[in-house]
């Protein structure tokens, strides 16, 4: 978002408050952009949109690569 007096506006760094709404467990990087922000992808072993990341059960897909 933006803040200012209508003539001079400054970008608000949404990432400074609560990691910008991005996941904190696991930690996902919040990236501030002019007027907005976005979350980086969930780390390996997790799935989701960066705001919510859930642990992937690797055994549920192709038996986790293990021999049956």
PDB file of N, H, CA, C and O in Angstrom:
ATOM      1  N   UNK A   1       0.802  -1.172   0.000  1.00  0.00           N
ATOM      2  CA  UNK A   1       0.000   0.000   0.000  1.00  0.00           C
ATOM      3  C   UNK A   1       0.860   1.257   0.000  1.00  0.00           C
ATOM      4  O   UNK A   1       2.087   1.210  -0.097  1.00  0.00           O
ATOM      5  N   UNK A   2       0.183   2.347   0.110  1.00  0.00           N
ATOM      6  H   UNK A   2      -0.814   2.385   0.188  1.00  0.00           H
ATOM      7  CA  UNK A   2       0.825   3.661   0.088  1.00  0.00           C
ATOM      8  C   UNK A   2       0.358   4.475   1.282  1.00  0.00           C
ATOM      9  O   UNK A   2      -0.727   4.252   1.819  1.00  0.00           O
ATOM     10  N   UNK A   3       1.189   5.417   1.687  1.00  0.00           N
ATOM     11  H   UNK A   3       2.071   5.598   1.251  1.00  0.00           H
ATOM     12  CA  UNK A   3       0.808   6.384   2.715  1.00  0.00           C
ATOM     13  C   UNK A   3       1.344   7.741   2.304  1.00  0.00           C
ATOM     14  O   UNK A   3       2.355   7.838   1.609  1.00  0.00           O
ATOM     15  N   UNK A   4       0.663   8.777   2.734  1.00  0.00           N
ATOM     16  H   UNK A   4      -0.159   8.697   3.298  1.00  0.00           H
ATOM     17  CA  UNK A   4       1.118  10.117   2.394  1.00  0.00           C
ATOM     18  C   UNK A   4       0.009  11.131   2.550  1.00  0.00           C
ATOM     19  O   UNK A   4      -1.007  10.872   3.195  1.00  0.00           O
ATOM     20  N   UNK A   5       0.217  12.289   1.952  1.00  0.00           N
ATOM     21  H   UNK A   5       1.042  12.500   1.428  1.00  0.00           H
ATOM     22  CA  UNK A   5      -0.729  13.388   2.112  1.00  0.00           C
ATOM     23  C   UNK A   5      -1.523  13.672   0.839  1.00  0.00           C
ATOM     24  O   UNK A   5      -2.213  14.689   0.770  1.00  0.00           O
ATOM     25  N   UNK A   6      -1.449  12.825  -0.144  1.00  0.00           N
ATOM     26  H   UNK A   6      -0.890  11.998  -0.088  1.00  0.00           H
ATOM     27  CA  UNK A   6      -2.155  13.041  -1.397  1.00  0.00           C
ATOM     28  C   UNK A   6      -1.293  13.692  -2.458  1.00  0.00           C
ATOM     29  O   UNK A   6      -1.589  13.599  -3.649  1.00  0.00           O
ATOM     30  N   UNK A   7      -0.229  14.351  -2.029  1.00  0.00           N
ATOM     31  H   UNK A   7       0.011  14.427  -1.061  1.00  0.00           H
ATOM     32  CA  UNK A   7       0.713  14.967  -2.966  1.00  0.00           C
ATOM     33  C   UNK A   7       2.023  14.187  -2.988  1.00  0.00           C
ATOM     34  O   UNK A   7       2.634  13.998  -4.040  1.00  0.00           O
ATOM     35  N   UNK A   8       2.434  13.744  -1.823  1.00  0.00           N
ATOM     36  H   UNK A   8       1.938  13.897  -0.969  1.00  0.00           H
ATOM     37  CA  UNK A   8       3.652  12.947  -1.690  1.00  0.00           C
ATOM     38  C   UNK A   8       3.250  11.619  -1.061  1.00  0.00           C
ATOM     39  O   UNK A   8       2.688  11.587   0.033  1.00  0.00           O
ATOM     40  N   UNK A   9       3.537  10.537  -1.752  1.00  0.00           N
ATOM     41  H   UNK A   9       3.994  10.563  -2.641  1.00  0.00           H
ATOM     42  CA  UNK A   9       3.176   9.205  -1.259  1.00  0.00           C
ATOM     43  C   UNK A   9       4.431   8.347  -1.138  1.00  0.00           C
ATOM     44  O   UNK A   9       5.357   8.443  -1.944  1.00  0.00           O
ATOM     45  N   UNK A  10       4.431   7.516  -0.118  1.00  0.00           N
ATOM     46  H   UNK A  10       3.679   7.438   0.536  1.00  0.00           H
ATOM     47  CA  UNK A  10       5.534   6.584   0.109  1.00  0.00           C
ATOM     48  C   UNK A  10       4.976   5.176   0.199  1.00  0.00           C
ATOM     49  O   UNK A  10       3.875   4.952   0.703  1.00  0.00           O
ATOM     50  N   UNK A  11       5.752   4.248  -0.295  1.00  0.00           N
ATOM     51  H   UNK A  11       6.646   4.430  -0.705  1.00  0.00           H
ATOM     52  CA  UNK A  11       5.377   2.843  -0.228  1.00  0.00           C
ATOM     53  C   UNK A  11       5.402   2.372   1.216  1.00  0.00           C
ATOM     54  O   UNK A  11       6.325   2.696   1.964  1.00  0.00           O
ATOM     55  N   UNK A  12       4.389   1.608   1.611  1.00  0.00           N
ATOM     56  H   UNK A  12       3.639   1.345   1.004  1.00  0.00           H
ATOM     57  CA  UNK A  12       4.375   0.947   2.914  1.00  0.00           C
ATOM     58  C   UNK A  12       4.998  -0.428   2.715  1.00  0.00           C
ATOM     59  O   UNK A  12       4.599  -1.166   1.814  1.00  0.00           O
ATOM     60  N   UNK A  13       5.966  -0.775   3.542  1.00  0.00           N
ATOM     61  H   UNK A  13       6.290  -0.175   4.273  1.00  0.00           H
ATOM     62  CA  UNK A  13       6.589  -2.095   3.450  1.00  0.00           C
ATOM     63  C   UNK A  13       5.742  -3.081   4.243  1.00  0.00           C
ATOM     64  O   UNK A  13       5.903  -3.214   5.456  1.00  0.00           O
ATOM     65  N   UNK A  14       4.839  -3.771   3.554  1.00  0.00           N
ATOM     66  H   UNK A  14       4.708  -3.663   2.569  1.00  0.00           H
ATOM     67  CA  UNK A  14       3.946  -4.726   4.205  1.00  0.00           C
ATOM     68  C   UNK A  14       4.711  -5.878   4.851  1.00  0.00           C
ATOM     69  O   UNK A  14       4.207  -6.519   5.773  1.00  0.00           O
ATOM     70  N   UNK A  15       5.917  -6.142   4.374  1.00  0.00           N
ATOM     71  H   UNK A  15       6.326  -5.622   3.625  1.00  0.00           H
ATOM     72  CA  UNK A  15       6.707  -7.261   4.892  1.00  0.00           C
ATOM     73  C   UNK A  15       7.200  -7.026   6.319  1.00  0.00           C
ATOM     74  O   UNK A  15       7.592  -7.973   7.001  1.00  0.00           O
ATOM     75  N   UNK A  16       7.186  -5.788   6.771  1.00  0.00           N
ATOM     76  H   UNK A  16       6.868  -5.019   6.217  1.00  0.00           H
ATOM     77  CA  UNK A  16       7.672  -5.478   8.116  1.00  0.00           C
ATOM     78  C   UNK A  16       6.692  -5.905   9.204  1.00  0.00           C
ATOM     79  O   UNK A  16       7.080  -6.007  10.367  1.00  0.00           O
ATOM     80  N   UNK A  17       5.439  -6.157   8.854  1.00  0.00           N
ATOM     81  H   UNK A  17       5.125  -6.074   7.908  1.00  0.00           H
ATOM     82  CA  UNK A  17       4.432  -6.543   9.842  1.00  0.00           C
ATOM     83  C   UNK A  17       3.974  -7.965   9.542  1.00  0.00           C
ATOM     84  O   UNK A  17       3.464  -8.246   8.457  1.00  0.00           O
ATOM     85  N   UNK A  18       4.158  -8.852  10.502  1.00  0.00           N
ATOM     86  H   UNK A  18       4.573  -8.624  11.383  1.00  0.00           H
ATOM     87  CA  UNK A  18       3.729 -10.251  10.381  1.00  0.00           C
ATOM     88  C   UNK A  18       4.208 -10.917   9.093  1.00  0.00           C
ATOM     89  O   UNK A  18       3.478 -11.699   8.484  1.00  0.00           O
ATOM     90  N   UNK A  19       5.433 -10.607   8.684  1.00  0.00           N
ATOM     91  H   UNK A  19       6.027  -9.973   9.179  1.00  0.00           H
ATOM     92  CA  UNK A  19       6.037 -11.187   7.478  1.00  0.00           C
ATOM     93  C   UNK A  19       5.142 -10.990   6.257  1.00  0.00           C
ATOM     94  O   UNK A  19       5.160 -11.805   5.334  1.00  0.00           O
ATOM     95  N   UNK A  20       4.361  -9.911   6.250  1.00  0.00           N
ATOM     96  H   UNK A  20       4.347  -9.249   6.999  1.00  0.00           H
ATOM     97  CA  UNK A  20       3.513  -9.589   5.103  1.00  0.00           C
ATOM     98  C   UNK A  20       2.410 -10.595   4.834  1.00  0.00           C
ATOM     99  O   UNK A  20       1.848 -10.622   3.740  1.00  0.00           O
ATOM    100  N   UNK A  21       2.096 -11.420   5.820  1.00  0.00           N
ATOM    101  H   UNK A  21       2.553 -11.397   6.709  1.00  0.00           H
ATOM    102  CA  UNK A  21       1.082 -12.456   5.625  1.00  0.00           C
ATOM    103  C   UNK A  21       1.646 -13.736   5.049  1.00  0.00           C
ATOM    104  O   UNK A  21       0.909 -14.700   4.843  1.00  0.00           O
ATOM    105  N   UNK A  22       2.946 -13.761   4.784  1.00  0.00           N
ATOM    106  H   UNK A  22       3.545 -12.978   4.951  1.00  0.00           H
ATOM    107  CA  UNK A  22       3.588 -14.976   4.282  1.00  0.00           C
ATOM    108  C   UNK A  22       3.817 -15.944   5.433  1.00  0.00           C
ATOM    109  O   UNK A  22       3.860 -15.549   6.598  1.00  0.00           O
ATOM    110  N   UNK A  23       3.962 -17.196   5.093  1.00  0.00           N
ATOM    111  H   UNK A  23       3.928 -17.517   4.146  1.00  0.00           H
ATOM    112  CA  UNK A  23       4.169 -18.236   6.092  1.00  0.00           C
ATOM    113  C   UNK A  23       5.393 -17.934   6.963  1.00  0.00           C
ATOM    114  O   UNK A  23       6.416 -17.447   6.482  1.00  0.00           O
ATOM    115  N   UNK A  24       5.258 -18.237   8.251  1.00  0.00           N
ATOM    116  H   UNK A  24       4.427 -18.633   8.642  1.00  0.00           H
ATOM    117  CA  UNK A  24       6.395 -18.099   9.167  1.00  0.00           C
ATOM    118  C   UNK A  24       6.862 -19.463   9.668  1.00  0.00           C
ATOM    119  O   UNK A  24       7.918 -19.562  10.294  1.00  0.00           O
ATOM    120  N   UNK A  25       6.087 -20.516   9.400  1.00  0.00           N
ATOM    121  H   UNK A  25       5.230 -20.436   8.891  1.00  0.00           H
ATOM    122  CA  UNK A  25       6.472 -21.871   9.785  1.00  0.00           C
ATOM    123  C   UNK A  25       5.958 -22.833   8.728  1.00  0.00           C
ATOM    124  O   UNK A  25       4.821 -23.294   8.831  1.00  0.00           O
ATOM    125  N   UNK A  26       6.747 -23.148   7.725  1.00  0.00           N
ATOM    126  H   UNK A  26       7.670 -22.773   7.642  1.00  0.00           H
ATOM    127  CA  UNK A  26       8.130 -22.739   7.498  1.00  0.00           C
ATOM    128  C   UNK A  26       8.196 -21.279   7.046  1.00  0.00           C
ATOM    129  O   UNK A  26       7.230 -20.725   6.521  1.00  0.00           O
ATOM    130  N   UNK A  27       9.354 -20.679   7.263  1.00  0.00           N
ATOM    131  H   UNK A  27      10.139 -21.129   7.690  1.00  0.00           H
ATOM    132  CA  UNK A  27       9.540 -19.281   6.906  1.00  0.00           C
ATOM    133  C   UNK A  27       9.622 -19.124   5.394  1.00  0.00           C
ATOM    134  O   UNK A  27      10.422 -19.781   4.728  1.00  0.00           O
ATOM    135  N   UNK A  28       8.779 -18.241   4.863  1.00  0.00           N
ATOM    136  H   UNK A  28       8.128 -17.707   5.404  1.00  0.00           H
ATOM    137  CA  UNK A  28       8.766 -17.911   3.440  1.00  0.00           C
ATOM    138  C   UNK A  28       9.076 -16.431   3.321  1.00  0.00           C
ATOM    139  O   UNK A  28       8.519 -15.612   4.051  1.00  0.00           O
ATOM    140  N   UNK A  29       9.965 -16.090   2.401  1.00  0.00           N
ATOM    141  H   UNK A  29      10.417 -16.756   1.807  1.00  0.00           H
ATOM    142  CA  UNK A  29      10.362 -14.697   2.232  1.00  0.00           C
ATOM    143  C   UNK A  29       9.221 -13.865   1.661  1.00  0.00           C
ATOM    144  O   UNK A  29       8.575 -14.251   0.687  1.00  0.00           O
ATOM    145  N   UNK A  30       8.986 -12.716   2.289  1.00  0.00           N
ATOM    146  H   UNK A  30       9.510 -12.402   3.080  1.00  0.00           H
ATOM    147  CA  UNK A  30       8.050 -11.720   1.789  1.00  0.00           C
ATOM    148  C   UNK A  30       8.857 -10.719   0.969  1.00  0.00           C
ATOM    149  O   UNK A  30       9.917 -10.268   1.403  1.00  0.00           O
ATOM    150  N   UNK A  31       8.354 -10.369  -0.219  1.00  0.00           N
ATOM    151  H   UNK A  31       7.493 -10.736  -0.572  1.00  0.00           H
ATOM    152  CA  UNK A  31       9.041  -9.423  -1.097  1.00  0.00           C
ATOM    153  C   UNK A  31       8.172  -8.180  -1.233  1.00  0.00           C
ATOM    154  O   UNK A  31       7.057  -8.247  -1.750  1.00  0.00           O
ATOM    155  N   UNK A  32       8.690  -7.044  -0.766  1.00  0.00           N
ATOM    156  H   UNK A  32       9.597  -6.990  -0.347  1.00  0.00           H
ATOM    157  CA  UNK A  32       7.966  -5.784  -0.893  1.00  0.00           C
ATOM    158  C   UNK A  32       8.105  -5.269  -2.320  1.00  0.00           C
ATOM    159  O   UNK A  32       9.195  -5.279  -2.892  1.00  0.00           O
ATOM    160  N   UNK A  33       6.990  -4.820  -2.887  1.00  0.00           N
ATOM    161  H   UNK A  33       6.105  -4.812  -2.422  1.00  0.00           H
ATOM    162  CA  UNK A  33       6.981  -4.204  -4.209  1.00  0.00           C
ATOM    163  C   UNK A  33       6.250  -2.872  -4.089  1.00  0.00           C
ATOM    164  O   UNK A  33       5.487  -2.689  -3.140  1.00  0.00           O
ATOM    165  N   UNK A  34       6.451  -1.948  -5.003  1.00  0.00           N
ATOM    166  H   UNK A  34       7.071  -2.097  -5.773  1.00  0.00           H
ATOM    167  CA  UNK A  34       5.772  -0.651  -4.894  1.00  0.00           C
ATOM    168  C   UNK A  34       4.249  -0.813  -4.818  1.00  0.00           C
ATOM    169  O   UNK A  34       3.608  -1.257  -5.770  1.00  0.00           O
ATOM    170  N   UNK A  35       3.694  -0.446  -3.674  1.00  0.00           N
ATOM    171  H   UNK A  35       4.215  -0.085  -2.900  1.00  0.00           H
ATOM    172  CA  UNK A  35       2.255  -0.503  -3.471  1.00  0.00           C
ATOM    173  C   UNK A  35       1.704  -1.852  -3.080  1.00  0.00           C
ATOM    174  O   UNK A  35       0.493  -1.993  -2.908  1.00  0.00           O
ATOM    175  N   UNK A  36       2.555  -2.849  -2.934  1.00  0.00           N
ATOM    176  H   UNK A  36       3.539  -2.735  -3.074  1.00  0.00           H
ATOM    177  CA  UNK A  36       2.072  -4.189  -2.646  1.00  0.00           C
ATOM    178  C   UNK A  36       3.203  -5.051  -2.094  1.00  0.00           C
ATOM    179  O   UNK A  36       4.258  -4.541  -1.713  1.00  0.00           O
ATOM    180  N   UNK A  37       2.973  -6.349  -2.056  1.00  0.00           N
ATOM    181  H   UNK A  37       2.117  -6.763  -2.365  1.00  0.00           H
ATOM    182  CA  UNK A  37       4.004  -7.320  -1.677  1.00  0.00           C
ATOM    183  C   UNK A  37       3.557  -8.681  -2.184  1.00  0.00           C
ATOM    184  O   UNK A  37       2.397  -8.866  -2.550  1.00  0.00           O
ATOM    185  N   UNK A  38       4.481  -9.629  -2.203  1.00  0.00           N
ATOM    186  H   UNK A  38       5.423  -9.479  -1.906  1.00  0.00           H
ATOM    187  CA  UNK A  38       4.124 -11.002  -2.536  1.00  0.00           C
ATOM    188  C   UNK A  38       5.034 -11.957  -1.782  1.00  0.00           C
ATOM    189  O   UNK A  38       6.094 -11.574  -1.289  1.00  0.00           O
ATOM    190  N   UNK A  39       4.599 -13.206  -1.703  1.00  0.00           N
ATOM    191  H   UNK A  39       3.737 -13.518  -2.103  1.00  0.00           H
ATOM    192  CA  UNK A  39       5.351 -14.238  -0.999  1.00  0.00           C
ATOM    193  C   UNK A  39       6.120 -15.084  -2.001  1.00  0.00           C
ATOM    194  O   UNK A  39       5.623 -15.390  -3.085  1.00  0.00           O
ATOM    195  N   UNK A  40       7.330 -15.455  -1.629  1.00  0.00           N
ATOM    196  H   UNK A  40       7.734 -15.207  -0.748  1.00  0.00           H
ATOM    197  CA  UNK A  40       8.100 -16.404  -2.427  1.00  0.00           C
ATOM    198  C   UNK A  40       7.439 -17.778  -2.290  1.00  0.00           C
ATOM    199  O   UNK A  40       6.569 -17.956  -1.438  1.00  0.00           O
ATOM    200  N   UNK A  41       7.838 -18.750  -3.112  1.00  0.00           N
ATOM    201  H   UNK A  41       8.545 -18.606  -3.804  1.00  0.00           H
ATOM    202  CA  UNK A  41       7.246 -20.090  -3.024  1.00  0.00           C
ATOM    203  C   UNK A  41       7.585 -20.784  -1.707  1.00  0.00           C
ATOM    204  O   UNK A  41       8.548 -20.433  -1.025  1.00  0.00           O
ATOM    205  N   UNK A  42       6.773 -21.768  -1.375  1.00  0.00           N
ATOM    206  H   UNK A  42       5.990 -22.053  -1.929  1.00  0.00           H
ATOM    207  CA  UNK A  42       7.050 -22.605  -0.208  1.00  0.00           C
ATOM    208  C   UNK A  42       8.365 -23.352  -0.446  1.00  0.00           C
ATOM    209  O   UNK A  42       8.709 -23.646  -1.590  1.00  0.00           O
ATOM    210  N   UNK A  43       9.097 -23.660   0.622  1.00  0.00           N
ATOM    211  H   UNK A  43       8.817 -23.422   1.552  1.00  0.00           H
ATOM    212  CA  UNK A  43      10.373 -24.365   0.456  1.00  0.00           C
ATOM    213  C   UNK A  43      10.165 -25.813   0.012  1.00  0.00           C
ATOM    214  O   UNK A  43       9.055 -26.339   0.094  1.00  0.00           O
ATOM    215  N   UNK A  44      11.236 -26.453  -0.459  1.00  0.00           N
ATOM    216  H   UNK A  44      12.138 -26.026  -0.526  1.00  0.00           H
ATOM    217  CA  UNK A  44      11.139 -27.863  -0.857  1.00  0.00           C
ATOM    218  C   UNK A  44      10.563 -28.711   0.274  1.00  0.00           C
ATOM    219  O   UNK A  44      10.890 -28.519   1.445  1.00  0.00           O
ATOM    220  N   UNK A  45       9.711 -29.640  -0.098  1.00  0.00           N
ATOM    221  H   UNK A  45       9.446 -29.796  -1.050  1.00  0.00           H
ATOM    222  CA  UNK A  45       9.067 -30.502   0.888  1.00  0.00           C
ATOM    223  C   UNK A  45       7.726 -29.966   1.354  1.00  0.00           C
ATOM    224  O   UNK A  45       7.024 -30.618   2.127  1.00  0.00           O
ATOM    225  N   UNK A  46       7.368 -28.764   0.878  1.00  0.00           N
ATOM    226  H   UNK A  46       7.939 -28.234   0.250  1.00  0.00           H
ATOM    227  CA  UNK A  46       6.097 -28.137   1.241  1.00  0.00           C
ATOM    228  C   UNK A  46       5.348 -27.751  -0.022  1.00  0.00           C
ATOM    229  O   UNK A  46       5.946 -27.557  -1.080  1.00  0.00           O
ATOM    230  N   UNK A  47       4.041 -27.644   0.101  1.00  0.00           N
ATOM    231  H   UNK A  47       3.555 -27.802   0.961  1.00  0.00           H
ATOM    232  CA  UNK A  47       3.222 -27.166  -1.008  1.00  0.00           C
ATOM    233  C   UNK A  47       2.315 -26.057  -0.504  1.00  0.00           C
ATOM    234  O   UNK A  47       1.967 -26.018   0.676  1.00  0.00           O
ATOM    235  N   UNK A  48       1.936 -25.162  -1.398  1.00  0.00           N
ATOM    236  H   UNK A  48       2.219 -25.194  -2.356  1.00  0.00           H
ATOM    237  CA  UNK A  48       1.047 -24.071  -1.040  1.00  0.00           C
ATOM    238  C   UNK A  48       1.382 -22.821  -1.818  1.00  0.00           C
ATOM    239  O   UNK A  48       2.161 -22.854  -2.771  1.00  0.00           O
ATOM    240  N   UNK A  49       0.784 -21.714  -1.401  1.00  0.00           N
ATOM    241  H   UNK A  49       0.151 -21.688  -0.627  1.00  0.00           H
ATOM    242  CA  UNK A  49       0.913 -20.457  -2.138  1.00  0.00           C
ATOM    243  C   UNK A  49       1.919 -19.485  -1.529  1.00  0.00           C
ATOM    244  O   UNK A  49       2.019 -18.342  -1.975  1.00  0.00           O
ATOM    245  N   UNK A  50       2.659 -19.919  -0.525  1.00  0.00           N
ATOM    246  H   UNK A  50       2.579 -20.848  -0.163  1.00  0.00           H
ATOM    247  CA  UNK A  50       3.616 -19.036   0.141  1.00  0.00           C
ATOM    248  C   UNK A  50       3.024 -18.369   1.365  1.00  0.00           C
ATOM    249  O   UNK A  50       3.751 -18.002   2.288  1.00  0.00           O
ATOM    250  N   UNK A  51       1.712 -18.208   1.379  1.00  0.00           N
ATOM    251  H   UNK A  51       1.122 -18.506   0.628  1.00  0.00           H
ATOM    252  CA  UNK A  51       1.036 -17.687   2.568  1.00  0.00           C
ATOM    253  C   UNK A  51       0.737 -18.837   3.521  1.00  0.00           C
ATOM    254  O   UNK A  51       0.863 -18.710   4.739  1.00  0.00           O
ATOM    255  N   UNK A  52       0.336 -19.966   2.932  1.00  0.00           N
ATOM    256  H   UNK A  52       0.233 -20.069   1.943  1.00  0.00           H
ATOM    257  CA  UNK A  52       0.091 -21.190   3.690  1.00  0.00           C
ATOM    258  C   UNK A  52       0.894 -22.294   3.021  1.00  0.00           C
ATOM    259  O   UNK A  52       0.730 -22.553   1.829  1.00  0.00           O
ATOM    260  N   UNK A  53       1.759 -22.943   3.785  1.00  0.00           N
ATOM    261  H   UNK A  53       1.892 -22.732   4.753  1.00  0.00           H
ATOM    262  CA  UNK A  53       2.578 -24.044   3.279  1.00  0.00           C
ATOM    263  C   UNK A  53       2.300 -25.276   4.130  1.00  0.00           C
ATOM    264  O   UNK A  53       2.353 -25.218   5.359  1.00  0.00           O
ATOM    265  N   UNK A  54       2.007 -26.379   3.475  1.00  0.00           N
ATOM    266  H   UNK A  54       1.964 -26.427   2.478  1.00  0.00           H
ATOM    267  CA  UNK A  54       1.767 -27.620   4.198  1.00  0.00           C
ATOM    268  C   UNK A  54       2.811 -28.646   3.780  1.00  0.00           C
ATOM    269  O   UNK A  54       3.239 -28.697   2.627  1.00  0.00           O
ATOM    270  N   UNK A  55       3.197 -29.446   4.734  1.00  0.00           N
ATOM    271  H   UNK A  55       2.849 -29.405   5.670  1.00  0.00           H
ATOM    272  CA  UNK A  55       4.204 -30.476   4.515  1.00  0.00           C
ATOM    273  C   UNK A  55       3.668 -31.512   3.543  1.00  0.00           C
ATOM    274  O   UNK A  55       2.539 -31.982   3.682  1.00  0.00           O
ATOM    275  N   UNK A  56       4.480 -31.865   2.564  1.00  0.00           N
ATOM    276  H   UNK A  56       5.397 -31.484   2.450  1.00  0.00           H
ATOM    277  CA  UNK A  56       4.101 -32.894   1.593  1.00  0.00           C
ATOM    278  C   UNK A  56       4.454 -34.254   2.179  1.00  0.00           C
ATOM    279  O   UNK A  56       5.562 -34.460   2.673  1.00  0.00           O
ATOM    280  N   UNK A  57       3.508 -35.172   2.120  1.00  0.00           N
ATOM    281  H   UNK A  57       2.608 -35.004   1.718  1.00  0.00           H
ATOM    282  CA  UNK A  57       3.770 -36.553   2.524  1.00  0.00           C
ATOM    283  C   UNK A  57       4.410 -37.246   1.326  1.00  0.00           C
ATOM    284  O   UNK A  57       3.713 -37.725   0.432  1.00  0.00           O
ATOM    285  N   UNK A  58       5.743 -37.296   1.313  1.00  0.00           N
ATOM    286  H   UNK A  58       6.309 -36.907   2.040  1.00  0.00           H
ATOM    287  CA  UNK A  58       6.448 -37.821   0.139  1.00  0.00           C
ATOM    288  C   UNK A  58       6.105 -39.274  -0.152  1.00  0.00           C
ATOM    289  O   UNK A  58       6.253 -39.730  -1.286  1.00  0.00           O
ATOM    290  N   UNK A  59       5.652 -40.000   0.847  1.00  0.00           N
ATOM    291  H   UNK A  59       5.531 -39.630   1.768  1.00  0.00           H
ATOM    292  CA  UNK A  59       5.304 -41.404   0.629  1.00  0.00           C
ATOM    293  C   UNK A  59       3.984 -41.554  -0.118  1.00  0.00           C
ATOM    294  O   UNK A  59       3.706 -42.627  -0.654  1.00  0.00           O
ATOM    295  N   UNK A  60       3.161 -40.502  -0.167  1.00  0.00           N
ATOM    296  H   UNK A  60       3.387 -39.630   0.268  1.00  0.00           H
ATOM    297  CA  UNK A  60       1.853 -40.607  -0.817  1.00  0.00           C
ATOM    298  C   UNK A  60       1.945 -40.489  -2.336  1.00  0.00           C
ATOM    299  O   UNK A  60       0.977 -40.797  -3.030  1.00  0.00           O
ATOM    300  N   UNK A  61       3.077 -40.054  -2.863  1.00  0.00           N
ATOM    301  H   UNK A  61       3.864 -39.803  -2.299  1.00  0.00           H
ATOM    302  CA  UNK A  61       3.244 -39.917  -4.310  1.00  0.00           C
ATOM    303  C   UNK A  61       4.334 -40.875  -4.771  1.00  0.00           C
ATOM    304  O   UNK A  61       5.506 -40.702  -4.436  1.00  0.00           O
ATOM    305  N   UNK A  62       3.944 -41.883  -5.539  1.00  0.00           N
ATOM    306  H   UNK A  62       2.992 -42.024  -5.811  1.00  0.00           H
ATOM    307  CA  UNK A  62       4.921 -42.837  -6.074  1.00  0.00           C
ATOM    308  C   UNK A  62       5.712 -43.544  -4.996  1.00  0.00           C
ATOM    309  O   UNK A  62       6.874 -43.896  -5.202  1.00  0.00           O
ATOM    310  N   UNK A  63       5.093 -43.755  -3.850  1.00  0.00           N
ATOM    311  H   UNK A  63       4.149 -43.470  -3.683  1.00  0.00           H
ATOM    312  CA  UNK A  63       5.737 -44.433  -2.720  1.00  0.00           C
ATOM    313  C   UNK A  63       7.036 -43.742  -2.312  1.00  0.00           C
ATOM    314  O   UNK A  63       7.947 -44.378  -1.782  1.00  0.00           O
ATOM    315  N   UNK A  64       7.114 -42.438  -2.561  1.00  0.00           N
ATOM    316  H   UNK A  64       6.374 -41.921  -2.992  1.00  0.00           H
ATOM    317  CA  UNK A  64       8.286 -41.664  -2.160  1.00  0.00           C
ATOM    318  C   UNK A  64       9.556 -42.076  -2.874  1.00  0.00           C
ATOM    319  O   UNK A  64      10.657 -41.757  -2.423  1.00  0.00           O
ATOM    320  N   UNK A  65       9.411 -42.788  -3.993  1.00  0.00           N
ATOM    321  H   UNK A  65       8.517 -43.047  -4.358  1.00  0.00           H
ATOM    322  CA  UNK A  65      10.587 -43.248  -4.724  1.00  0.00           C
ATOM    323  C   UNK A  65      11.166 -44.536  -4.164  1.00  0.00           C
ATOM    324  O   UNK A  65      12.180 -45.035  -4.652  1.00  0.00           O
ATOM    325  N   UNK A  66      10.520 -45.070  -3.142  1.00  0.00           N
ATOM    326  H   UNK A  66       9.696 -44.665  -2.745  1.00  0.00           H
ATOM    327  CA  UNK A  66      10.998 -46.313  -2.527  1.00  0.00           C
ATOM    328  C   UNK A  66      10.433 -47.521  -3.270  1.00  0.00           C
ATOM    329  O   UNK A  66       9.367 -47.444  -3.880  1.00  0.00           O
ATOM    330  N   UNK A  67      11.154 -48.628  -3.211  1.00  0.00           N
ATOM    331  H   UNK A  67      12.020 -48.691  -2.715  1.00  0.00           H
ATOM    332  CA  UNK A  67      10.686 -49.869  -3.818  1.00  0.00           C
ATOM    333  C   UNK A  67       9.503 -50.376  -3.000  1.00  0.00           C
ATOM    334  O   UNK A  67       9.564 -50.410  -1.771  1.00  0.00           O
ATOM    335  N   UNK A  68       8.406 -50.777  -3.695  1.00  0.00           N
ATOM    336  H   UNK A  68       8.357 -50.749  -4.693  1.00  0.00           H
ATOM    337  CA  UNK A  68       7.202 -51.221  -2.954  1.00  0.00           C
ATOM    338  C   UNK A  68       7.403 -52.433  -2.087  1.00  0.00           C
ATOM    339  O   UNK A  68       6.465 -52.884  -1.429  1.00  0.00           O
TER     340      UNK A  68
END
